[in-house]
Short mmCIF file of C-alpha atoms in Angstrom, two decimals:
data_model
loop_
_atom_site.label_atom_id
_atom_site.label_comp_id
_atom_site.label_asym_id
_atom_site.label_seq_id
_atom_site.Cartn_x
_atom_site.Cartn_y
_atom_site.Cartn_z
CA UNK A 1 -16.22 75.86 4.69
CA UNK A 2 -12.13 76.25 5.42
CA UNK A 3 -9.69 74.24 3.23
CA UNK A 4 -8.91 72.33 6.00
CA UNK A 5 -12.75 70.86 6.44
CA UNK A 6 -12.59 70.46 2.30
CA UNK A 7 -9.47 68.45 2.86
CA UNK A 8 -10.99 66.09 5.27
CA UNK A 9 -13.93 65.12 3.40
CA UNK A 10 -12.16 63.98 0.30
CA UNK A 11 -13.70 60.42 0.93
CA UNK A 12 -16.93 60.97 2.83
CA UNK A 13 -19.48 58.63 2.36
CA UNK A 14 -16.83 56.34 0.60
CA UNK A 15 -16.16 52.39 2.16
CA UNK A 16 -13.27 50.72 1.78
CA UNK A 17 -11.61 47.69 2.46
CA UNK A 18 -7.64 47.60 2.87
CA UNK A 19 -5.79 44.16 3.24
CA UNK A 20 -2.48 44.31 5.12
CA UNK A 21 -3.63 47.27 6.93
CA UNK A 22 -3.14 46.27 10.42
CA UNK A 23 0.81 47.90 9.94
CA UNK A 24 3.04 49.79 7.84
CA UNK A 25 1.61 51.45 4.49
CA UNK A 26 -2.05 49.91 5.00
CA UNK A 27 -2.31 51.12 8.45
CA UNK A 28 -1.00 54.90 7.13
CA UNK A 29 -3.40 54.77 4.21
CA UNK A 30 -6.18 53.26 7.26
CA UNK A 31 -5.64 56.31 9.34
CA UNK A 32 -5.79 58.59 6.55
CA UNK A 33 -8.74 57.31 4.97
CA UNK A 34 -10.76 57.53 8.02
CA UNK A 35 -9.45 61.02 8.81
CA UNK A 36 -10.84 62.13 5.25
CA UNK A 37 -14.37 60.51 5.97
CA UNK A 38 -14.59 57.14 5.48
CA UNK A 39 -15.39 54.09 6.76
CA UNK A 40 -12.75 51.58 6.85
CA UNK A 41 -12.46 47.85 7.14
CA UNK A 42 -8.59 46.49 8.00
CA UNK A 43 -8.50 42.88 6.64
CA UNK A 44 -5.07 41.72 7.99
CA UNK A 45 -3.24 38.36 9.96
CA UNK A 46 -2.53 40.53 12.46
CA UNK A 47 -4.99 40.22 14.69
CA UNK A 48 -3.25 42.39 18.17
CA UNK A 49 -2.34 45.44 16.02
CA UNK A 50 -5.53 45.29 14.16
CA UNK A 51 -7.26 45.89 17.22
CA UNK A 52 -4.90 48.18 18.84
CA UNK A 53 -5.63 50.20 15.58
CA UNK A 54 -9.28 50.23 15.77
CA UNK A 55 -8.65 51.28 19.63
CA UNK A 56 -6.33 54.01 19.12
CA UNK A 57 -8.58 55.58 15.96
CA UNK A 58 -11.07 55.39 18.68
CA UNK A 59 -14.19 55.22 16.18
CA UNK A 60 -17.22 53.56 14.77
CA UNK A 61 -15.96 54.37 11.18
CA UNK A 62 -13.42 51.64 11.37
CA UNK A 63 -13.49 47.94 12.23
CA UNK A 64 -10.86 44.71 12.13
CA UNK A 65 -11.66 41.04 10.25
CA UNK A 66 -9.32 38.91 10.37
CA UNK A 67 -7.77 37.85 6.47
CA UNK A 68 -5.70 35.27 5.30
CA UNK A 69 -5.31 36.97 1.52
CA UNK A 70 -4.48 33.82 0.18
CA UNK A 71 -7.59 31.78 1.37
CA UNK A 72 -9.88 32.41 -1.03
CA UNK A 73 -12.65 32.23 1.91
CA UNK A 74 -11.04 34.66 4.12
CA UNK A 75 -11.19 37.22 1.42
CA UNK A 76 -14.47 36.42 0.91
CA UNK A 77 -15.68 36.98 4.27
CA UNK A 78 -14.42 40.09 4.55
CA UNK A 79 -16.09 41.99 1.31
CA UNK A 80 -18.95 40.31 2.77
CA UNK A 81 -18.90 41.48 6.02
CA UNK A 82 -17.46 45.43 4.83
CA UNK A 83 -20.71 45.52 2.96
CA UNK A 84 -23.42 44.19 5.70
CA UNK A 85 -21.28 46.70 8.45
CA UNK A 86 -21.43 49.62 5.95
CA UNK A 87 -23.98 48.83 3.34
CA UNK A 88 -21.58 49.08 0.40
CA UNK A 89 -17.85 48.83 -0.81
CA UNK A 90 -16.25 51.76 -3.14
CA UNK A 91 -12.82 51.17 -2.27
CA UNK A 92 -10.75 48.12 -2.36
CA UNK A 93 -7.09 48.38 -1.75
CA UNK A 94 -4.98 44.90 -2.45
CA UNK A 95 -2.34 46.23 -0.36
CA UNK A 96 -1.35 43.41 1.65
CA UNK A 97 2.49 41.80 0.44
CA UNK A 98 5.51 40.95 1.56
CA UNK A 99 8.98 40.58 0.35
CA UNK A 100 10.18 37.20 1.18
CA UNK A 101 13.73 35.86 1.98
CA UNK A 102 16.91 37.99 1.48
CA UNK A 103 18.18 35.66 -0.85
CA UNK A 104 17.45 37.44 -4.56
CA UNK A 105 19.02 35.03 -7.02
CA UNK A 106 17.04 32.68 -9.09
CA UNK A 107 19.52 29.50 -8.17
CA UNK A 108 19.91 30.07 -4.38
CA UNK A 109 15.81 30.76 -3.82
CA UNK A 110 13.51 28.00 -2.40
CA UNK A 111 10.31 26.78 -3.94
CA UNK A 112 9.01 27.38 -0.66
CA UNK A 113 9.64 30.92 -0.48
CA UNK A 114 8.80 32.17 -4.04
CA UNK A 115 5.24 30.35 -3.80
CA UNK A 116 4.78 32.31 -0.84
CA UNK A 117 5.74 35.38 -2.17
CA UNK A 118 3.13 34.21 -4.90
CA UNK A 119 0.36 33.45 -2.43
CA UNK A 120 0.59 36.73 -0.87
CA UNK A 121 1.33 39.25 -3.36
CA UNK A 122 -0.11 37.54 -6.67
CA UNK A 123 -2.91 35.14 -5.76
CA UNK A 124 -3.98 37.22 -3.01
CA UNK A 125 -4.44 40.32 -5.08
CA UNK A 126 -6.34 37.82 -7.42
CA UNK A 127 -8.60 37.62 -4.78
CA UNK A 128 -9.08 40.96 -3.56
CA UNK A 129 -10.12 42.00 -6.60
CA UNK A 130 -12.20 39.22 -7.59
CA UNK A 131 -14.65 39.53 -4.81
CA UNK A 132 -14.37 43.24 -5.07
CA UNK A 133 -15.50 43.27 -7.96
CA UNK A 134 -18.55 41.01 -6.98
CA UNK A 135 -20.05 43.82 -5.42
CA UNK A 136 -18.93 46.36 -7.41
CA UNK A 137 -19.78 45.17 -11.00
CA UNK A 138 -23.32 45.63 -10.21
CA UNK A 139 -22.94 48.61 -8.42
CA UNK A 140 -21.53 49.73 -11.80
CA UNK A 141 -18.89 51.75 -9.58
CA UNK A 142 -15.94 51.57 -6.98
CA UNK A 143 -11.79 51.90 -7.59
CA UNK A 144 -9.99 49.00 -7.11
CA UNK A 145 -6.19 49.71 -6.19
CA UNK A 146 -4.41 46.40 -8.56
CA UNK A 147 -6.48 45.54 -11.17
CA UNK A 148 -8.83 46.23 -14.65
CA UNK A 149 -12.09 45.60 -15.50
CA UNK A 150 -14.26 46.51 -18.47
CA UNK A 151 -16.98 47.23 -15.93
CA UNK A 152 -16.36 50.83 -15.00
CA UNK A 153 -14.10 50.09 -12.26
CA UNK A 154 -11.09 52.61 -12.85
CA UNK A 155 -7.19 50.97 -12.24
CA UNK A 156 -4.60 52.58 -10.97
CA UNK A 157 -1.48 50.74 -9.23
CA UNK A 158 1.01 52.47 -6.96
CA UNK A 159 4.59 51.88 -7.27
CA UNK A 160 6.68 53.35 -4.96
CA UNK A 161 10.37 53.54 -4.15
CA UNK A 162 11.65 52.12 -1.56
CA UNK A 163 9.78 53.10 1.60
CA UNK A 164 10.81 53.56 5.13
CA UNK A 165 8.82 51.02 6.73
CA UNK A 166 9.70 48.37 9.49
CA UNK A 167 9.41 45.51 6.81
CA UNK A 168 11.69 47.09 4.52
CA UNK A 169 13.89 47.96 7.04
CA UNK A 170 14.01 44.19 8.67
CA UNK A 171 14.51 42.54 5.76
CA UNK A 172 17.67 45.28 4.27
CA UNK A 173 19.08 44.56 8.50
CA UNK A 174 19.81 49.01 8.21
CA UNK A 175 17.18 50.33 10.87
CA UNK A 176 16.66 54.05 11.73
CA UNK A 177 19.16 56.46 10.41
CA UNK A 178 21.41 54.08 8.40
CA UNK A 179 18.17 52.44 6.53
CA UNK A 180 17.15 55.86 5.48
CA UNK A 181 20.15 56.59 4.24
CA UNK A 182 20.20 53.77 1.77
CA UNK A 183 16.77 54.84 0.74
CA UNK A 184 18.31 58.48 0.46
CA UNK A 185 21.07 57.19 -1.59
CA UNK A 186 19.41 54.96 -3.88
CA UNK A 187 16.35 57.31 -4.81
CA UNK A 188 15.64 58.71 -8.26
CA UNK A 189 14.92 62.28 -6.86
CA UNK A 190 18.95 62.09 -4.51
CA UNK A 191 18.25 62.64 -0.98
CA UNK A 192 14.40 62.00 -0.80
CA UNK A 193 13.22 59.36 2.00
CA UNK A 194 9.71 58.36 1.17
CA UNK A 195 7.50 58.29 4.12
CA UNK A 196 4.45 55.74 4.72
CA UNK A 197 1.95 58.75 4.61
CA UNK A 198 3.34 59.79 1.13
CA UNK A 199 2.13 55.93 0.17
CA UNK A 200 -1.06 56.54 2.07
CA UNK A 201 -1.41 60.12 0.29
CA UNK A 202 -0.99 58.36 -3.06
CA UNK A 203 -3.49 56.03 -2.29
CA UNK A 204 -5.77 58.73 -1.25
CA UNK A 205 -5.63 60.86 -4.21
CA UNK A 206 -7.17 58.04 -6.75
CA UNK A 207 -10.46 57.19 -4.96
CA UNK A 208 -10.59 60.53 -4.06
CA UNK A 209 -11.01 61.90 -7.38
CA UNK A 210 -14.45 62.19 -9.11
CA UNK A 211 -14.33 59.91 -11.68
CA UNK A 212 -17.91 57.67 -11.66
CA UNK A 213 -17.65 57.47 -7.86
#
């Protein structure tokens, strides 16, 4: 077998579930996942570029559900309906998030905006891993990118720099060259631009590993 064809089957045979993965780091880490064998379920809001996705990948090893993260039975739904289209769920990626307003100080920031923020990145990670672990608890297996359990479920959480994606873009107004070059500027390692597929290659590395999977 070439290193290439060992490369590709890093997560075959392995489900997973990815909320927020109609765009931007979930939809990297989507197309990766599925290029390294899996089968993939994008839970997102998004509904036109969750199916353009699914179109463009162009197979049966991916599908679209449509996820609110922070209704409780949205996410419920769709670890239900990942494990009747694939039998199973090993992967569950909390990735959905956003950033919220511009406005970063405590005394100028509405109530409005932080319990969204909250909603979306807190509660609905909550929830993501909650009916994750549903299924996975009695599976005694799976990887769960957020959150620990006692139950053999391995954590890891990824925290990257700043990332060249449209969201962080939009929301810092700098788009193309000049938004890099913030990233460039403001990076630990001086110069380096991190890339949505370095996101979706940290992602892969952790469920990829052999470690009660």
């Amino acid at each position: 077998m070439s290193s290439q064809s060992s490369v590709t089957k890093r997560l075959d045979g392995k489900v997973a579930l990815i909320t927020g993965g109609a765009s931007g780091l979930g939809e990297c880490t989507a197309r990766l996942f599925v290029k390294h064998g899996a089968k993939v379920l994008v839970a997102d809001i998004q509904d036109d570029l969750g199916h353009s996705l699914c179109q463009d990948l162009g197979t049966e090893n991916i599908g679209y559900v449509h996820c609110d993260v922070t209704c409780e039975s949205d996410v419920e739904n769709a670890v239900n309906l990942v494990v009747s289209k694939y039998g199973k769920l090993d992967i569950m990626f909390n990735n959905a998030g956003i950033i919220g307003d511009n406005e970063v100080r405590v005394t100028d920031t509405s109530t409005e905006n932080f319990k969204r923020v909250f909603d979306i990145n807190v509660l609905g990670g909550f929830l993501g891993a909650k009916h994750a672990a549903r299924v996975m608890v009695p599976a005694k297996k799976g990887c769960i990118l957020f959150t620990s359990s006692e139950h053999g479920i391995r954590v890891n959480c990824i925290s990257p720099h700043a990332t060249a994606t449209p969201l962080f873009q939009k929301t810092l107004g700098l788009f193309d060259k000049k938004g890099r070059e913030m990233i460039a500027a403001s990076a630990v390692l001086k110069g380096t631009v991190l890339e949505p597929e370095d996101f979706a290659n940290a992602a892969l590395f952790w469920p990829a590993t052999r470690l009660n999977m």
